[in-house]
Structure formats: C-alpha cells, structure tokens
Coordinates of C-alpha atoms and ligand atoms in Angstrom, one line a residue:
M1 CA -13.3 10.6 14.6
T2 CA -12.2 9.9 11.4
R3 CA -14.7 8.5 8.4
A4 CA -15.8 5.3 8.0
W5 CA -18.2 3.4 6.0
K6 CA -20.9 0.8 7.2
I7 CA -21.5 -1.7 4.1
E8 CA -24.6 -4.1 4.5
P9 CA -24.6 -7.2 2.6
T10 CA -25.9 -5.9 -1.0
G11 CA -26.5 -8.3 -3.9
P12 CA -25.9 -7.5 -7.3
L13 CA -24.6 -4.3 -7.8
R14 CA -26.5 -3.0 -11.2
G15 CA -26.3 0.0 -13.8
D16 CA -24.3 2.8 -15.3
V17 CA -21.5 4.6 -14.3
T18 CA -19.9 7.3 -16.4
V19 CA -15.9 8.1 -15.3
R20 CA -14.6 11.2 -15.8
G21 CA -10.9 12.2 -17.0
S22 CA -8.2 10.1 -14.6
K23 CA -6.5 10.9 -10.8
N24 CA -3.5 9.8 -12.3
A25 CA -3.5 12.2 -15.4
V26 CA -4.9 15.1 -13.8
T27 CA -2.3 16.6 -11.7
K28 CA 0.2 16.2 -14.0
H29 CA -1.9 18.1 -16.5
M30 CA -2.0 20.6 -13.8
V31 CA 1.6 20.9 -13.4
A32 CA 2.0 21.1 -17.2
A33 CA -0.7 24.3 -17.5
L34 CA 1.9 26.3 -14.8
L35 CA 4.4 26.5 -17.9
G36 CA 2.5 28.0 -20.3
E37 CA 1.9 31.9 -20.7
G38 CA -1.9 32.3 -20.5
P39 CA -4.5 30.3 -19.3
S40 CA -4.9 26.3 -20.1
R41 CA -8.2 24.3 -19.5
I42 CA -8.3 21.0 -18.6
A43 CA -12.2 19.8 -18.6
N44 CA -13.4 16.3 -17.7
A45 CA -11.5 16.8 -14.7
P46 CA -12.3 14.2 -11.9
R47 CA -13.7 15.2 -8.6
V48 CA -10.5 13.7 -6.6
G49 CA -9.1 15.2 -3.4
D50 CA -5.5 15.3 -5.2
V51 CA -6.8 17.7 -7.7
E52 CA -7.7 20.1 -4.4
I53 CA -4.2 19.2 -3.0
T54 CA -2.5 19.9 -6.5
G55 CA -4.4 23.2 -6.8
S56 CA -4.0 24.6 -3.1
M57 CA -0.2 24.1 -4.2
L58 CA -0.2 25.7 -7.6
R59 CA -1.7 28.8 -5.9
S60 CA 1.2 28.2 -3.4
V61 CA 3.5 29.2 -6.2
G62 CA 1.4 31.8 -7.7
A63 CA -1.1 30.4 -10.1
S64 CA -4.6 30.8 -10.3
V65 CA -6.6 27.9 -10.6
E66 CA -10.4 27.7 -10.8
R67 CA -12.9 25.0 -11.6
E68 CA -15.7 25.8 -13.7
G69 CA -17.9 22.8 -13.3
D70 CA -15.8 20.2 -14.7
T71 CA -13.3 22.4 -16.3
L72 CA -10.3 23.2 -14.3
V73 CA -8.9 26.6 -15.5
I74 CA -5.3 27.1 -14.5
E75 CA -3.0 30.3 -15.3
R76 CA 0.6 31.1 -14.2
G77 CA 0.6 34.5 -11.9
A78 CA 3.2 37.0 -13.1
E79 CA 5.6 36.6 -9.9
L80 CA 6.2 32.9 -9.1
S81 CA 7.4 31.5 -6.2
A82 CA 10.2 29.1 -6.1
A83 CA 9.1 27.2 -2.6
V84 CA 6.2 24.8 -2.4
P85 CA 5.4 25.2 1.7
T86 CA 6.5 22.3 3.8
T87 CA 2.4 22.1 4.3
F88 CA 2.0 19.8 1.6
T89 CA 4.7 17.2 2.9
G90 CA 3.3 14.1 2.3
R91 CA 0.3 14.8 0.7
N92 CA 0.7 13.2 -2.7
R93 CA 3.7 12.7 -5.2
I94 CA 3.0 16.0 -6.9
P95 CA 5.7 18.5 -5.6
V96 CA 8.3 16.2 -7.1
L97 CA 7.3 16.9 -10.3
L98 CA 7.1 20.6 -10.2
L99 CA 10.9 20.7 -9.4
G100 CA 12.2 21.2 -13.0
P101 CA 9.4 23.5 -13.9
L102 CA 10.3 26.1 -11.0
L103 CA 14.2 25.7 -11.9
N104 CA 13.1 26.9 -15.6
L105 CA 10.9 29.5 -14.8
T106 CA 12.7 30.9 -11.5
G107 CA 16.2 29.3 -11.5
E108 CA 15.8 27.6 -8.1
A109 CA 13.2 25.7 -6.3
F110 CA 12.4 23.9 -3.2
V111 CA 9.7 21.2 -3.0
P112 CA 9.0 18.9 0.4
L113 CA 8.9 15.2 0.6
V114 CA 6.4 13.6 -1.4
G115 CA 3.4 11.4 -0.3
G116 CA 1.1 9.1 -2.0
D117 CA 0.2 5.8 -0.8
A118 CA 2.1 3.2 1.8
I119 CA 3.3 0.9 -1.2
G120 CA 7.0 0.2 -1.1
P121 CA 9.6 3.2 -0.4
R122 CA 8.6 4.5 -3.9
P123 CA 12.3 6.5 -4.1
L124 CA 13.0 9.4 -6.1
D125 CA 16.3 8.6 -7.2
F126 CA 15.5 8.7 -10.6
H127 CA 13.8 12.1 -10.8
I128 CA 17.1 13.3 -8.6
D129 CA 19.6 11.6 -10.7
A130 CA 17.9 12.8 -13.8
L131 CA 17.5 16.6 -13.1
T132 CA 21.5 16.6 -11.8
K133 CA 22.4 15.5 -15.6
M134 CA 20.4 18.3 -16.9
G135 CA 22.3 20.7 -14.9
A136 CA 20.4 20.9 -11.7
N137 CA 22.8 21.4 -8.2
I138 CA 20.4 19.6 -5.7
V139 CA 20.5 18.7 -2.0
V140 CA 17.9 16.7 0.1
D141 CA 17.6 17.3 3.7
E142 CA 15.1 16.4 6.0
T143 CA 12.9 19.3 5.1
G144 CA 12.7 18.5 1.7
I145 CA 14.6 19.0 -2.2
H146 CA 16.7 22.0 -2.7
A147 CA 17.7 22.7 -6.4
T148 CA 19.7 25.9 -8.2
A149 CA 20.2 25.8 -12.0
R150 CA 20.3 28.7 -14.4
R151 CA 18.3 26.9 -17.1
L152 CA 18.2 23.4 -17.2
Q153 CA 20.2 21.7 -20.2
G154 CA 18.7 18.9 -23.1
T155 CA 20.8 15.5 -22.3
K156 CA 20.2 11.5 -22.7
V157 CA 18.5 10.3 -19.8
Q158 CA 18.2 6.6 -19.4
L159 CA 15.9 5.5 -16.7
P160 CA 16.9 2.4 -15.0
Y161 CA 13.0 1.4 -14.6
P162 CA 10.2 2.7 -16.8
S163 CA 8.6 4.9 -13.8
V164 CA 5.7 6.9 -14.5
G165 CA 6.6 9.6 -12.2
A166 CA 10.0 9.9 -13.6
T167 CA 9.1 10.0 -17.0
E168 CA 7.0 13.1 -16.6
S169 CA 9.8 14.5 -14.0
V170 CA 11.9 14.8 -16.9
M171 CA 9.0 15.7 -19.9
L172 CA 7.7 18.6 -18.1
S173 CA 11.6 19.5 -17.3
A174 CA 12.8 19.3 -20.4
V175 CA 10.2 20.8 -22.5
L176 CA 11.8 24.0 -21.5
A177 CA 15.0 23.5 -21.2
E178 CA 18.1 23.8 -23.3
G179 CA 18.9 21.7 -26.2
R180 CA 17.7 18.4 -27.0
T181 CA 16.6 15.4 -24.1
V182 CA 16.0 12.0 -25.1
I183 CA 14.3 9.7 -22.2
Q184 CA 15.5 6.2 -22.7
N185 CA 13.6 3.5 -21.0
A186 CA 10.7 5.7 -20.5
A187 CA 7.2 4.6 -19.2
V188 CA 4.6 4.9 -21.7
E189 CA 1.7 4.5 -19.8
P190 CA -1.8 6.2 -21.6
E191 CA -1.7 9.1 -18.5
I192 CA 1.8 9.9 -20.1
M193 CA 0.7 10.0 -23.8
E194 CA -1.9 12.3 -22.6
L195 CA 0.5 14.7 -21.0
A196 CA 2.8 14.7 -24.2
L197 CA 0.0 15.4 -26.5
F198 CA -1.1 18.1 -24.0
L199 CA 2.4 19.5 -23.6
Q200 CA 2.8 19.6 -27.8
R201 CA -0.5 21.5 -27.6
M202 CA 1.1 24.1 -25.6
G203 CA 3.9 24.5 -28.1
A204 CA 6.4 21.6 -27.2
G205 CA 8.6 19.9 -29.0
I206 CA 7.9 16.5 -28.4
Q207 CA 8.3 12.9 -30.5
L208 CA 7.3 9.4 -29.1
Q209 CA 9.8 7.4 -30.4
P210 CA 10.0 3.1 -30.8
D211 CA 11.5 1.5 -27.8
R212 CA 9.9 3.4 -25.0
R213 CA 11.9 6.3 -26.5
I214 CA 10.7 10.0 -25.8
L215 CA 12.5 13.0 -27.5
I216 CA 12.2 16.4 -26.3
E217 CA 13.4 19.7 -28.2
G218 CA 13.4 22.5 -25.5
V219 CA 11.6 25.9 -26.5
E220 CA 11.6 29.4 -25.3
K221 CA 8.4 29.6 -24.2
L222 CA 4.9 27.4 -23.9
H223 CA 1.5 28.9 -24.2
G224 CA -1.7 28.0 -22.6
A225 CA -4.2 24.8 -24.3
A226 CA -7.1 23.1 -23.7
T227 CA -7.9 19.4 -23.3
T228 CA -10.4 17.5 -22.6
L229 CA -8.9 14.5 -20.1
A230 CA -9.8 10.7 -21.3
G231 CA -11.6 8.3 -18.9
D232 CA -9.9 7.1 -16.0
R233 CA -9.3 3.0 -17.0
L234 CA -8.4 2.2 -13.4
E235 CA -11.9 3.2 -12.2
A236 CA -13.5 1.8 -15.4
F237 CA -11.9 -1.2 -13.9
S238 CA -12.8 -1.4 -10.5
Y239 CA -16.7 -0.8 -11.5
L240 CA -16.7 -3.7 -14.1
V241 CA -15.0 -5.7 -11.4
A242 CA -17.9 -4.5 -8.8
G243 CA -20.5 -5.9 -10.9
L244 CA -19.2 -9.0 -11.9
L245 CA -18.3 -9.5 -8.2
T246 CA -21.7 -9.1 -6.9
G247 CA -23.3 -11.4 -9.6
G248 CA -24.7 -8.2 -11.2
Q249 CA -23.8 -6.2 -14.6
V250 CA -22.3 -2.8 -14.5
R251 CA -22.3 -0.7 -17.6
V252 CA -19.0 1.8 -17.8
H253 CA -19.4 4.8 -19.8
G254 CA -16.6 7.4 -20.3
C255 CA -13.6 5.0 -21.0
A256 CA -12.2 3.9 -24.3
Q257 CA -12.0 0.3 -25.3
E258 CA -8.2 0.6 -26.2
R259 CA -7.2 1.9 -22.6
L260 CA -8.5 -1.3 -20.9
V261 CA -7.4 -4.1 -23.5
T262 CA -5.2 -6.3 -21.2
A263 CA -7.7 -6.0 -18.6
I264 CA -10.5 -6.7 -20.8
E265 CA -8.1 -10.0 -22.3
T266 CA -7.5 -10.8 -18.6
L267 CA -11.3 -11.1 -17.5
R268 CA -12.3 -12.9 -20.2
K269 CA -9.9 -15.5 -19.8
M270 CA -11.8 -15.9 -16.4
G271 CA -14.6 -16.3 -17.9
T272 CA -16.4 -12.9 -18.9
H273 CA -18.5 -11.7 -21.4
F274 CA -18.0 -8.2 -22.5
E275 CA -20.3 -6.0 -24.7
I276 CA -18.3 -3.3 -25.7
S277 CA -19.3 0.0 -28.0
D278 CA -17.9 3.0 -29.1
Q279 CA -20.0 4.4 -25.7
Y280 CA -19.5 1.8 -23.2
I281 CA -18.6 -1.4 -21.9
T282 CA -20.6 -4.1 -20.1
A283 CA -19.2 -7.3 -18.2
S284 CA -21.1 -10.3 -16.9
A285 CA -20.4 -13.8 -15.7
P286 CA -23.4 -15.4 -15.8
N287 CA -21.8 -19.0 -15.2
G288 CA -19.3 -17.6 -12.7
L289 CA -15.6 -17.1 -13.0
R290 CA -12.7 -19.7 -13.2
S291 CA -9.2 -18.9 -11.5
A292 CA -6.3 -17.2 -13.6
A293 CA -2.4 -16.1 -13.3
V294 CA -1.5 -13.0 -13.8
H295 CA 1.3 -10.4 -13.6
T296 CA 1.1 -6.8 -13.4
D297 CA 3.5 -5.2 -15.5
T298 CA 4.1 -1.5 -17.0
H299 CA 1.8 -0.5 -20.0
P300 CA 0.7 -2.2 -22.2
G301 CA 0.9 -4.9 -19.3
F302 CA -1.8 -5.5 -16.7
A303 CA -1.5 -2.4 -14.7
T304 CA -0.5 -2.7 -11.0
D305 CA -3.7 -0.6 -10.0
W306 CA -5.8 -3.1 -11.3
Q307 CA -4.8 -5.9 -9.3
Q308 CA -6.4 -5.0 -5.7
P309 CA -9.9 -5.5 -7.2
L310 CA -9.1 -8.4 -9.2
L311 CA -7.7 -10.3 -6.5
V312 CA -11.2 -10.1 -4.7
L313 CA -12.7 -11.2 -7.6
M314 CA -10.1 -14.1 -7.9
S315 CA -11.2 -14.8 -4.1
Q316 CA -14.7 -15.9 -6.1
A317 CA -13.8 -17.6 -8.9
R318 CA -13.5 -21.8 -9.1
G319 CA -9.9 -22.6 -7.9
L320 CA -6.6 -21.5 -7.4
S321 CA -5.3 -18.4 -9.0
V322 CA -2.0 -16.5 -8.9
L323 CA -1.2 -12.9 -8.9
H324 CA 2.5 -11.8 -9.0
E325 CA 3.5 -8.2 -8.6
T326 CA 6.4 -6.8 -10.2
V327 CA 5.7 -3.0 -10.6
F328 CA 6.1 -2.1 -6.2
E329 CA 7.5 -4.3 -4.1
N330 CA 5.2 -3.7 -1.1
R331 CA 2.2 -3.4 -3.2
F332 CA 0.4 -6.0 -1.4
V333 CA -0.3 -3.9 1.9
Y334 CA -4.2 -4.3 1.5
V335 CA -4.2 -8.0 1.7
K336 CA -4.9 -7.8 5.2
A337 CA -8.1 -6.1 5.4
L338 CA -9.3 -8.8 2.5
Q339 CA -7.9 -11.5 4.6
Q340 CA -10.0 -9.7 7.6
L341 CA -12.9 -10.4 5.7
G342 CA -12.7 -13.9 4.7
C343 CA -10.3 -13.6 1.9
E344 CA -8.2 -17.0 1.5
I345 CA -4.8 -15.5 0.3
E346 CA -1.3 -16.3 0.9
L347 CA 1.8 -14.2 0.0
F348 CA 5.5 -15.1 -1.0
P349 CA 8.7 -13.6 -1.8
M350 CA 8.6 -15.8 -4.8
C351 CA 7.7 -14.7 -8.6
L352 CA 4.7 -17.0 -8.9
G353 CA 2.7 -17.3 -12.4
G354 CA 5.4 -15.4 -14.5
N355 CA 8.7 -14.6 -15.1
A356 CA 11.3 -13.5 -12.8
C357 CA 11.0 -9.9 -11.9
R358 CA 13.3 -7.5 -10.2
F359 CA 12.2 -9.0 -6.7
H360 CA 13.1 -11.9 -7.3
D361 CA 16.1 -13.3 -4.4
T362 CA 14.4 -10.9 -2.3
N363 CA 12.1 -10.8 1.0
H364 CA 9.6 -8.9 -0.6
L365 CA 6.3 -10.6 -0.5
H366 CA 5.2 -9.9 -4.1
S367 CA 3.1 -13.1 -5.4
A368 CA 0.0 -14.1 -3.9
V369 CA -2.2 -17.2 -4.3
V370 CA -5.8 -16.9 -3.6
H371 CA -7.9 -19.9 -3.0
G372 CA -11.5 -19.3 -4.3
P373 CA -14.4 -19.5 -4.0
S374 CA -13.8 -18.4 -0.1
K375 CA -16.6 -17.2 1.7
L376 CA -16.3 -13.6 2.9
V377 CA -17.5 -12.4 6.8
G378 CA -18.0 -8.9 7.6
A379 CA -15.8 -7.6 9.7
E380 CA -14.1 -3.7 11.0
V381 CA -11.1 -3.3 8.8
H382 CA -8.6 -0.3 8.4
V383 CA -8.1 0.8 4.7
P384 CA -4.7 2.9 4.5
D385 CA -4.5 3.4 0.9
V386 CA -7.0 4.0 -1.7
R387 CA -6.5 0.6 -3.7
T388 CA -7.4 -0.8 -0.4
G389 CA -9.9 1.1 0.1
Y390 CA -12.1 0.2 -2.8
S391 CA -11.3 -3.5 -2.7
S392 CA -12.7 -3.7 0.8
V393 CA -15.5 -1.6 -0.1
I394 CA -16.5 -4.6 -3.1
A395 CA -15.5 -7.7 -0.5
A396 CA -17.5 -6.2 2.2
S397 CA -20.5 -6.1 -0.1
I398 CA -20.4 -9.6 -0.7
A399 CA -19.7 -10.8 2.9
D400 CA -22.2 -12.7 5.1
G401 CA -22.9 -9.6 7.7
P402 CA -22.2 -6.0 7.9
S403 CA -18.9 -4.4 7.5
V404 CA -17.1 -1.6 8.8
L405 CA -14.2 0.4 7.1
L406 CA -12.2 2.7 8.5
D407 CA -10.1 6.0 7.4
V408 CA -11.9 5.8 4.3
E409 CA -10.4 9.2 3.3
S410 CA -7.9 7.9 0.9
L411 CA -10.7 5.9 -0.8
E412 CA -12.7 9.5 -1.2
R413 CA -9.0 11.3 -2.2
G414 CA -8.7 8.7 -4.8
Y415 CA -11.4 7.8 -6.4
D416 CA -14.2 10.5 -8.3
E417 CA -17.1 10.6 -5.6
P418 CA -17.1 6.8 -4.8
L419 CA -20.1 6.9 -2.2
N420 CA -22.6 8.4 -4.8
R421 CA -21.2 6.1 -7.6
L422 CA -21.3 2.6 -5.2
Q423 CA -24.8 3.9 -4.1
S424 CA -26.4 4.7 -7.4
L425 CA -25.5 0.9 -8.0
G426 CA -27.3 -0.1 -5.2
M427 CA -24.7 -0.9 -2.7
A428 CA -25.6 -0.2 1.0
I429 CA -23.0 2.2 2.4
T430 CA -24.0 4.4 5.2
V431 CA -21.2 6.9 6.3
I432 CA -20.2 7.0 9.6
G433 CA -18.2 10.2 11.3
S434 CA -18.0 13.9 9.6
Ligands
EPU1 N1 11.2 4.0 -8.6 C1 12.3 4.0 -8.6 N2 13.2 5.5 -8.2 C2 12.3 6.5 -8.6 C3 11.1 6.5 -9.0 C4 10.7 5.1 -9.1 O1 12.9 3.1 -7.7 O2 12.8 7.3 -8.4 C5 10.6 2.7 -8.9 C6 9.0 2.7 -7.8 O3 9.7 2.6 -6.5 C7 8.5 1.3 -8.5 C8 8.7 1.9 -9.7 O4 9.6 2.8 -10.0 O5 8.9 0.5 -8.0 C9 7.8 2.6 -10.3 O6 7.0 3.3 -10.2 P1 6.7 4.8 -10.9 O7 7.5 5.6 -10.6 O8 6.3 4.1 -12.0 O9 5.4 5.0 -10.0 P2 4.9 6.7 -9.3 O10 4.7 7.6 -10.3 O11 5.0 6.7 -8.1 C10 2.4 6.0 -10.7 C11 0.6 6.4 -10.2 C12 0.9 4.9 -9.4 C13 1.0 4.0 -10.2 C14 2.4 3.8 -10.8 C15 2.8 2.8 -11.5 C16 0.3 8.7 -10.1 C17 0.3 9.7 -9.0 N3 0.9 7.6 -9.5 O12 3.2 6.0 -9.2 O13 -0.7 5.1 -9.0 O14 0.8 2.4 -9.3 O15 2.6 4.9 -11.7 O16 2.0 2.7 -13.1 O17 0.4 8.9 -10.9 C18 -2.7 4.8 -7.4 O18 -3.5 5.6 -8.5 O19 -2.8 4.2 -6.5 C19 -1.3 4.6 -7.9 C20 -0.5 4.4 -6.9

C-alpha cells in the first residue's frame, strides 16, 4: 500500500512555523555546485525528496554530496561521467539542467527524460533550442536527450516565454561557455536571482539588466562557494493560508516579506490582517474573508504555486471568486480532489478575471470560479502532485468528517517535513501505510 494520511476535522491551526530554503532553489544550487572546482556549501537546505533525488543524480555523474545538518556540501570529483542514468527518468525536472554543465565539462552529455508534476505537457523546447543556438548537437529519442559540443558558445537567447527552467538552463550553461550570452525575456523569480548571486560568488560573470535581460560573460573556471538559501515563499504562503482557513493564526518565520509582497496584498484585499516584522509574518482574519479576482503570473505577479491554497481559501470567503491561471495550461488538476471535498469550483476555458493570456482561444480549462462559503465534507481523495496534496490537506482539516488522502508521497517530496509541521500547528493527521 502507498502512504496515506487520515485527517480529522481539526479546528483553528495556531503556532509558529520556520520555513527553510526553497525547494525550487536548492536543487538548482546543487547543479551549480557541480560547476566549481572545490567544495560548495549550501546552508538552510530543506529536507525535501527532490534534494535526495538530485543528490543521487550528482553522485551518479561523479560528485560527492554530503549533508552536515542543514548544510549540503558538494564537490565535483576528478572524473565526471557525461551520462545521467535512465533510472532517473521522470523523477524530477533537474536532468535537463545538467545538459549544459556536462557539455561544458566533458564535451558530451546524456540526460533522461524529465518528470515533475502533472501540470500540462511541460515541454523542453526552450532548453533545447537555446543549447542548440549555443552550438550543441542535440538528438532526442525515447530514452532521453543526447548532446555533444566542444565548448558551448555565448549567443543571444530570446526566450518565447520567461520560463524559470529554461532561464536556469541557459545560465548554468553560459557561465562556462565561450564568450557573452544574453538571455532576453528571462524569468526573474526570486529563486533565479538567488542562483545568479550564487554563480557570481563562484566567480561567474553575471549582470542583471533591465527588461528581463541577463548578461553572462563565460569564464574558464569557477570555484566552490558558500551560501545560505532564502526561505521558501511557497511554503510560507501555504502556512499563512492554513491558519486563515481554519480561523486560526500561524506565525511564519524564515521568509522575507519582499518575497511575499503580491501574496500579502492579495490576502489583504480579501480582508486579512497582517503583523509583519523582520523576523516573522502573521496573518489573521477575525472578520472573515471576502471574495477576490486573481490571476497568476510570472514574478512579481501572483505565483502559480500560490494558487492551490488560495483556491481553498476562496471556497470559504463570502461570494464568488475568480482565479485565472496564465502560467501552466493544466494547473487545475488538483480541483477534482477539492470538489470531492465539497469545494464548489467550476472550470472554464475562457480568460476570466484578467487580461487575455496565452491560453485564450484554446480548450484548456484555465479559469476557476469558486463559490464561497462552501460546506466541506470528509472524503477519500487521490493527490497526484505536491500542490494538490497540500491544498487537499488543509481543505480536509475543515471538513465535517474524517478524510483519507491517498498517495501523499508527492506532498512529502515537495514540502519540508509537512507532517511534523502541520501536526505541530494542531492538525490531527495519522499516517496509514509505511
Ligand atoms: N515552457 C515551454 N517550453 C519549455 C519550458 C517551459 O513551453 O522549454 C512553458 C511551460 O510549459 C509553462 C511555462 O513555460 O507553460 C512556464 O514553465 P517554467 O519553465 O517556468 O516552469 P518550470 O521551470 O518547469 C518551475 C517550478 C514550478 C513553478 C514554475 C513557474 C521548479 C522545479 N519548478 O517549473 O514549481 O510552478 O517554475 O514558476 O523550479 C512546484 O513547485 O509545484 C512547481 C511546479
């Protein structure tokens, strides 16, 4: 049997949570560490499954990866293998980020097909087109991506959309390429800025320019460096919402306000009161919440990974809310689980609650209308991805009876010790299965 969580209706969640470094930054820093000569130290690393997977992947190509408490120590070995084993097929999104680094370090590379959560086709065309433009010969077959190049060449890369992964791919490739690379229409998410700073510490030539441009001057060598990861803004938001949803109050430490500006403003408009200091952020809504119209966007807009807890919150706000997803065409896969738990949500292919997006005039169900307050009911639900897992957990905690969430491995892979943290806030969770 796979792991399941049984959740009893709980009452207000209260207490303190300290978030560690972000899931979506740590693994990219781990890949960057492979580029340096000498050890790199990545502190405040979260305990998420993706770190274990990425650590094994780096070991498989010849790096040493050790954990000393919350610090990862990574060092490239003398001999590198150019191939990531196919046992990593579908495990996470990291193999494609190793393509450029392995090319620069060994002249060839093979990476298996990537995984990640079930949120749309998530193609890799931007990555492959950019590396091809940088001089790689690339062949994709059913096992993965094969590439060769003597050394990648700096060039202008115009991304069709500010993709987080493709921006990281080009950055990690360009730092050791020959000459200057300019990424136009780059993603500027805080996790990307963090990666740029880490690469700069390693000796990379990186300039952040206005209008989504990142300019990279390739160097011959990078050295190891040390950094402390900034707190995970997606987890911070998730726990603030858990407190609000249950009529309680969670104080979140470890994530700077600047990473949450848009999230805070969105919740404020819905009636949330905040206490914000340099150490922590607390959210409460003593007078209940109002409905809202929100659209997701690239940074500094409302992040697509904030929308799942928000949708649950909307189901308890007064009135009709609208959420328009503009980053992934199929991000609402988790709605089925919420509907089973009683959330009154309808999906539409139109662009509701914002300007027309890339998915306008398609059949992708990318706008949600949420009726609140909905009465939630205990149910047995399958959770196909990490964000579905978290939103289902918090919805289940305010249902009128017990719920069973099946296949919680993705939640346990993507959040940092979620069971301990939710239990410490007062949620009644029992684990079923090993
Ligand atoms: N896209 C393409 N071609 C490409 C690359 C991307 O069409 O070659 C499209 C995607 O299909 C999507 C859009 O561009 O429609 C944005 O995708 P992006 O590349 O930015 O996403 P990602 O790098 O695959 C990361 C995070 C996601 C997060 C997104 C957006 C990691 C490991 N994943 O994914 O996080 O939602 O950026 O901010 O960093 C999560 O944490 O639950 C999660 C899914």
